[in-house]
Coordinates of C-alpha atoms and ligand atoms in Angstrom, one line a residue:
M204 CA -14.8 1.9 -14.8
D205 CA -15.0 2.3 -18.5
L206 CA -18.1 4.6 -18.0
L207 CA -16.1 6.8 -15.6
R208 CA -13.2 6.9 -18.1
L209 CA -15.6 8.1 -20.8
L210 CA -17.2 10.6 -18.5
L211 CA -13.8 12.0 -17.6
N212 CA -12.7 12.0 -21.3
L213 CA -9.6 9.9 -20.5
P214 CA -8.0 7.9 -23.3
P215 CA -7.8 4.1 -22.7
G216 CA -4.9 3.1 -20.4
A217 CA -1.8 1.8 -22.2
S218 CA 0.7 1.2 -19.4
S219 CA 1.1 -1.5 -16.8
V220 CA 0.1 1.0 -14.0
A221 CA -2.9 2.7 -15.8
D222 CA -5.5 0.3 -14.4
R223 CA -4.4 0.6 -10.8
I224 CA -4.3 4.4 -11.1
D225 CA -7.7 4.5 -12.7
G226 CA -9.0 2.2 -9.9
L227 CA -7.8 4.6 -7.2
H228 CA -9.2 7.5 -9.2
A229 CA -12.6 5.8 -9.4
L230 CA -12.6 4.9 -5.7
V231 CA -11.8 8.5 -4.7
I232 CA -14.5 9.9 -7.1
G233 CA -17.0 7.2 -6.0
T234 CA -16.6 7.8 -2.3
T235 CA -16.7 11.6 -2.6
M236 CA -19.9 11.3 -4.7
A237 CA -21.4 9.0 -2.1
V238 CA -20.6 11.3 0.7
A239 CA -21.8 14.4 -1.2
T240 CA -25.1 12.6 -1.9
Y241 CA -25.4 11.7 1.8
V242 CA -24.7 15.3 2.9
F243 CA -27.3 16.7 0.5
A244 CA -29.9 14.1 1.5
S245 CA -29.2 15.0 5.2
V246 CA -29.6 18.7 4.5
A247 CA -32.9 18.1 2.7
W248 CA -34.1 15.7 5.5
F249 CA -33.2 18.2 8.3
T250 CA -34.7 21.1 6.5
F251 CA -38.0 19.2 6.3
R252 CA -37.9 17.3 9.7
Y253 CA -36.8 20.3 11.8
R254 CA -38.6 23.1 10.1
R255 CA -39.9 25.7 12.5
R256 CA -43.3 24.6 14.0
G257 CA -44.0 26.8 17.0
E258 CA -41.6 26.8 19.9
A259 CA -38.7 24.3 19.9
P260 CA -38.8 21.7 22.7
A261 CA -36.6 22.4 25.7
T262 CA -34.5 19.2 25.4
S263 CA -33.1 17.4 22.3
P264 CA -31.9 13.8 22.0
L265 CA -28.2 14.8 22.2
S266 CA -26.7 11.4 22.7
A267 CA -28.1 10.0 19.4
S268 CA -26.7 12.9 17.4
R269 CA -23.4 12.7 19.2
R270 CA -23.1 9.0 18.2
H271 CA -24.0 9.9 14.7
E272 CA -21.2 12.6 14.6
L273 CA -18.6 10.2 16.0
A274 CA -19.6 7.6 13.3
V275 CA -19.1 10.2 10.6
I276 CA -15.7 11.3 11.9
G277 CA -14.6 7.7 12.1
L278 CA -15.8 7.0 8.5
V279 CA -13.9 10.0 7.2
L280 CA -10.7 8.9 8.9
V281 CA -11.0 5.3 7.6
T282 CA -11.7 6.7 4.1
F283 CA -8.6 8.9 4.0
V284 CA -6.4 6.2 5.4
T285 CA -7.7 3.7 2.8
W286 CA -6.9 6.2 0.0
W287 CA -3.6 6.9 1.4
V288 CA -2.6 3.2 1.8
I289 CA -3.6 2.4 -1.8
G290 CA -2.0 5.6 -3.2
Y291 CA 1.2 5.1 -1.2
R292 CA 1.7 1.6 -2.5
Q293 CA 1.2 2.8 -6.1
Y294 CA 3.6 5.7 -5.5
V295 CA 6.3 3.4 -4.2
D296 CA 5.9 1.1 -7.2
L297 CA 6.1 4.2 -9.6
R298 CA 9.3 5.4 -7.9
R299 CA 11.1 2.0 -8.2
P300 CA 12.1 1.1 -11.8
P301 CA 12.6 -2.7 -12.3
A302 CA 16.2 -3.7 -12.4
N303 CA 16.0 -4.6 -16.1
A304 CA 14.6 -1.2 -17.2
E305 CA 16.3 0.4 -20.2
T306 CA 17.4 4.0 -19.6
V307 CA 16.4 6.7 -22.0
F308 CA 17.6 10.3 -21.4
V309 CA 15.1 13.1 -21.9
E310 CA 15.9 16.8 -22.3
A311 CA 13.1 19.3 -22.3
K312 CA 13.6 22.7 -23.7
Q313 CA 11.4 25.5 -25.0
W314 CA 9.5 23.9 -26.7
M315 CA 10.5 20.4 -27.6
W316 CA 11.3 17.0 -26.2
K317 CA 14.7 15.6 -27.0
F318 CA 15.4 11.9 -26.4
A319 CA 18.8 10.3 -26.3
Y320 CA 19.3 6.5 -26.1
A321 CA 22.5 5.4 -24.5
D322 CA 23.5 3.7 -27.7
G323 CA 23.9 7.1 -29.4
R324 CA 20.5 7.4 -31.2
T325 CA 18.7 10.6 -30.6
A326 CA 15.2 11.7 -31.5
N327 CA 13.2 14.9 -31.2
D328 CA 9.6 14.7 -30.0
V329 CA 9.2 11.0 -30.8
L330 CA 10.1 8.5 -28.1
T331 CA 10.2 4.9 -29.5
V332 CA 9.9 2.1 -27.0
P333 CA 9.2 -1.7 -27.2
I334 CA 6.0 -3.0 -25.9
G335 CA 6.1 -4.9 -22.6
R336 CA 9.5 -3.8 -21.5
P337 CA 10.2 -1.4 -18.6
I338 CA 11.7 1.9 -19.7
K339 CA 13.3 4.3 -17.3
L340 CA 13.4 8.0 -18.2
V341 CA 16.1 10.2 -16.8
M342 CA 14.9 13.7 -17.4
T343 CA 16.3 17.2 -17.2
S344 CA 15.5 20.6 -18.6
R345 CA 17.7 23.0 -20.4
D346 CA 15.7 26.1 -19.5
V347 CA 12.6 26.3 -17.4
I348 CA 10.3 23.8 -15.6
H349 CA 8.4 21.5 -17.9
S350 CA 6.3 18.4 -17.0
F351 CA 6.4 15.2 -19.0
Y352 CA 2.8 13.9 -19.2
V353 CA 1.5 10.8 -21.1
P354 CA -2.2 10.7 -20.5
S355 CA -2.6 7.2 -21.9
F356 CA 0.1 5.9 -19.4
R357 CA -1.5 8.0 -16.5
L358 CA 2.0 9.2 -15.7
K359 CA 3.3 12.7 -15.2
T360 CA 6.6 14.0 -13.8
D361 CA 8.1 17.4 -13.6
V362 CA 11.3 18.1 -15.5
L363 CA 13.5 20.6 -13.8
P364 CA 16.6 22.7 -15.0
G365 CA 19.8 21.7 -13.2
R366 CA 18.4 18.6 -11.7
T367 CA 17.4 15.1 -12.9
T368 CA 14.1 13.5 -12.2
T369 CA 13.2 10.0 -13.2
M370 CA 10.0 8.0 -14.1
W371 CA 9.5 4.6 -15.5
F372 CA 6.8 2.8 -17.4
E373 CA 6.0 -0.3 -19.3
A374 CA 3.7 0.2 -22.4
T375 CA 1.0 -2.5 -22.8
A376 CA -0.5 -1.4 -26.1
L377 CA 1.0 -0.8 -29.6
G378 CA 0.4 2.5 -31.2
T379 CA 1.3 6.2 -30.7
F380 CA 0.4 8.1 -27.5
P381 CA 0.6 11.8 -27.1
I382 CA 3.1 13.4 -24.7
W383 CA 2.0 16.8 -23.3
C384 CA 3.9 19.4 -21.4
A385 CA 1.9 19.9 -18.2
E386 CA 3.7 22.9 -16.8
Y387 CA 3.2 26.3 -18.3
C388 CA 6.6 27.1 -19.8
G389 CA 6.2 30.0 -22.1
V390 CA 4.2 31.2 -25.2
N391 CA 4.5 27.9 -27.0
H392 CA 3.7 25.7 -24.0
S393 CA 0.6 24.4 -25.7
A394 CA 2.6 23.4 -28.8
M395 CA 5.2 21.5 -26.8
R396 CA 3.9 18.1 -27.7
G397 CA 5.5 14.8 -28.6
E398 CA 4.5 11.2 -28.9
V399 CA 5.5 7.8 -27.5
E400 CA 5.6 5.2 -30.3
V401 CA 5.2 1.7 -28.9
V402 CA 6.5 -0.9 -31.4
P403 CA 6.8 -4.7 -31.3
L404 CA 10.0 -6.0 -29.6
D405 CA 11.7 -7.4 -32.7
D406 CA 11.0 -4.1 -34.5
Y407 CA 12.7 -2.3 -31.7
A408 CA 15.6 -4.7 -31.7
R409 CA 16.2 -4.0 -35.4
R410 CA 16.4 -0.2 -34.8
H411 CA 18.7 -0.7 -31.8
A412 CA 21.8 -1.8 -33.7
H413 CA 23.9 -1.3 -30.6
P414 CA 22.4 -2.6 -27.3
T415 CA 23.7 -0.7 -24.3
T416 CA 25.2 -2.4 -21.3
D417 CA 26.3 -1.0 -18.0
A418 CA 29.9 -1.4 -19.1
D419 CA 29.2 0.8 -22.2
L420 CA 27.8 3.5 -20.0
V421 CA 30.8 3.3 -17.7
A422 CA 33.2 3.5 -20.6
L423 CA 31.3 6.6 -22.0
G424 CA 31.5 8.1 -18.5
R425 CA 35.3 7.6 -18.3
A426 CA 35.7 9.1 -21.8
T427 CA 33.5 12.0 -20.8
A428 CA 35.5 12.7 -17.7
E429 CA 38.6 13.0 -19.8
K430 CA 37.0 14.9 -22.6
R431 CA 35.4 17.5 -20.3
Q432 CA 38.5 17.7 -18.2
C433 CA 37.0 16.5 -14.9
T434 CA 40.5 14.9 -14.6
A435 CA 42.1 18.3 -14.1
C436 CA 40.7 18.4 -10.6
H437 CA 39.4 14.9 -9.8
T438 CA 41.4 11.6 -9.7
F439 CA 40.0 8.1 -10.2
D440 CA 42.3 6.3 -7.9
G441 CA 41.9 8.0 -4.5
Q442 CA 44.8 10.4 -4.8
P443 CA 44.0 13.9 -3.4
H444 CA 43.7 16.8 -5.9
V445 CA 41.9 20.1 -6.2
G446 CA 38.5 18.3 -5.9
P447 CA 37.4 15.1 -4.1
T448 CA 38.5 11.9 -5.8
F449 CA 35.9 9.9 -7.7
F450 CA 37.3 6.7 -6.1
G451 CA 34.8 5.4 -3.5
L452 CA 32.8 8.6 -3.8
F453 CA 29.4 7.1 -4.8
G454 CA 27.3 6.1 -1.8
S455 CA 29.7 7.6 0.7
E456 CA 28.7 10.1 3.3
R457 CA 30.0 13.7 2.6
V458 CA 30.5 16.4 5.2
F459 CA 30.0 19.8 3.8
A460 CA 31.8 23.1 4.5
D461 CA 28.8 24.3 6.6
G462 CA 28.6 21.1 8.7
R463 CA 25.7 19.5 6.9
R464 CA 26.0 15.9 5.8
G465 CA 24.7 14.0 2.8
V466 CA 25.1 10.8 0.9
A467 CA 26.7 11.0 -2.6
D468 CA 23.9 9.5 -4.5
E469 CA 22.7 10.0 -8.1
A470 CA 20.9 13.3 -7.2
Y471 CA 23.9 14.7 -5.2
L472 CA 26.4 14.0 -8.1
T473 CA 24.0 15.6 -10.6
R474 CA 23.6 18.7 -8.5
S475 CA 27.3 18.9 -7.9
M476 CA 27.8 19.1 -11.7
M477 CA 25.1 21.7 -12.3
D478 CA 25.3 23.8 -9.1
P479 CA 28.8 23.0 -7.7
T480 CA 28.8 25.6 -4.9
A481 CA 25.5 24.2 -3.3
D482 CA 27.2 21.4 -1.4
V483 CA 31.0 22.1 -1.1
V484 CA 32.7 19.2 0.7
R485 CA 34.6 20.3 3.8
G486 CA 38.3 20.9 3.1
F487 CA 37.8 21.9 -0.6
R488 CA 37.6 25.3 -2.1
P489 CA 34.4 26.2 -4.1
V490 CA 36.3 26.6 -7.4
M491 CA 34.3 24.2 -9.7
P492 CA 32.4 25.9 -12.5
T493 CA 28.9 24.8 -13.4
Y494 CA 28.5 22.3 -16.1
Q495 CA 24.8 23.1 -16.8
G496 CA 24.3 23.4 -20.5
V497 CA 27.8 22.0 -21.1
L498 CA 27.2 18.4 -20.3
S499 CA 24.5 16.6 -22.2
N500 CA 22.1 14.5 -20.2
V501 CA 23.7 11.3 -21.6
E502 CA 27.1 12.5 -20.4
V503 CA 25.7 13.3 -17.0
G504 CA 24.1 9.8 -16.7
A505 CA 27.3 8.2 -18.0
L506 CA 29.5 10.2 -15.5
V507 CA 27.3 9.1 -12.6
A508 CA 27.5 5.5 -13.9
F509 CA 31.3 5.8 -14.1
I510 CA 31.6 7.3 -10.6
A511 CA 29.3 4.5 -9.3
S512 CA 31.6 1.9 -10.9
L513 CA 34.5 3.3 -8.9
R514 CA 32.5 2.9 -5.7
D515 CA 32.3 -0.8 -6.4
A516 CA 36.0 -1.0 -6.8
A517 CA 36.6 0.8 -3.5
A518 CA 34.0 -0.9 -1.4
P519 CA 35.4 -3.4 1.1
S520 CA 34.1 -6.9 0.3
G521 CA 31.0 -8.0 2.3
V522 CA 29.7 -4.4 2.5
S523 CA 26.5 -3.9 0.5
L524 CA 25.9 -0.4 -0.8
P525 CA 22.8 1.0 -2.6
K526 CA 22.8 -0.2 -6.2
L527 CA 22.6 2.2 -9.1
T528 CA 19.7 1.4 -11.4
I529 CA 21.3 2.1 -14.8
T530 CA 20.9 -1.2 -16.5
P531 CA 21.6 -2.9 -19.8
S532 CA 19.1 -2.9 -22.6
P533 CA 17.1 -6.1 -22.9
S534 CA 18.3 -6.7 -26.5
A535 CA 20.2 -9.9 -26.7
S536 CA 23.1 -9.6 -29.1
P537 CA 26.3 -7.9 -27.8
G538 CA 27.9 -5.1 -29.7
T539 CA 30.3 -2.2 -29.3
P540 CA 28.4 1.0 -29.3
D541 CA 29.8 4.1 -31.0
L542 CA 30.1 5.9 -27.7
P543 CA 31.9 9.1 -28.7
R544 CA 29.2 9.6 -31.3
A545 CA 26.6 9.3 -28.5
A546 CA 28.2 12.3 -26.7
A547 CA 28.7 14.3 -29.9
N548 CA 25.1 13.8 -31.0
A549 CA 23.7 14.6 -27.7
T550 CA 25.6 17.9 -27.3
R551 CA 24.7 19.1 -30.8
S552 CA 22.7 22.2 -30.1
E553 CA 19.4 23.1 -31.7
P554 CA 18.7 26.5 -33.2
Ligands
CUA787 CU1 7.1 22.9 -21.6 CU2 5.0 23.7 -21.0

């Protein structure tokens, strides 16, 4: 495995999923090499064995070659299904952040990475995380499509304008690991680099003066809804207004003006803020302006957490609805984060 990694010029794996991804990678390369060797050997053998020597015999042993062909087809199918099963299980694990993952918001722009922790700290190009703790990245782009790629973690996810994508990882080695943008995004694409700094847990806890809990994020969401005047059109208590109420909205089924239906999940709420006319709920006029470039990604995440908290209040007891996976930071000591500062910092614009 290490030999293959060196041949492919890959850095040593530094995340909890790296070994499994390398394993599948090696299996795919190994089987394709074996098959390629078999095909070339067969070509060489047939070239020699069946070279023209006078007239060909009138009959050929068809049944033997037919059996051979069927065996090859079967082997190919088994191989692809095996790859798919292993890859699918890895994919599912990569899509499901653990419940105790800490959320960090990522904003990509030409040509830098901006990180915002829910406690208000922000950083450009350097993402600091503790070793051995799951981190969930909620990512969006301010301009064009970028792609967040950490070769040492064997993880890569596209970052799109007007939409959020997520990925999670757990670093297993201390040190700094390069972040590359893996989607051509303009003249300085190749310079759009950052790094993940993996530090010991107590080091990280020292820098995190304010641990962030679910309640903090919900409070920030409520403050944001008031500050950004969502309240001009949306109520929190189920009363009808210009737009749909936030009460009981999260997780509910929506019927749109054109008859389509959808569930109000994280993705729907984010899209509704960025592209409000895409899915207008039946009975409402398409009057909401876009908030793309207005709301920071921390504010978007906080608004979604706030709206989700109103779902819990509205849900009849005994009904279990999908749980939002924005979770408290693992740091132990409680504290009151400076939430308005979080929003202010996050919206500060770069030159
Ligand atoms: Cu951003 Cu390439």
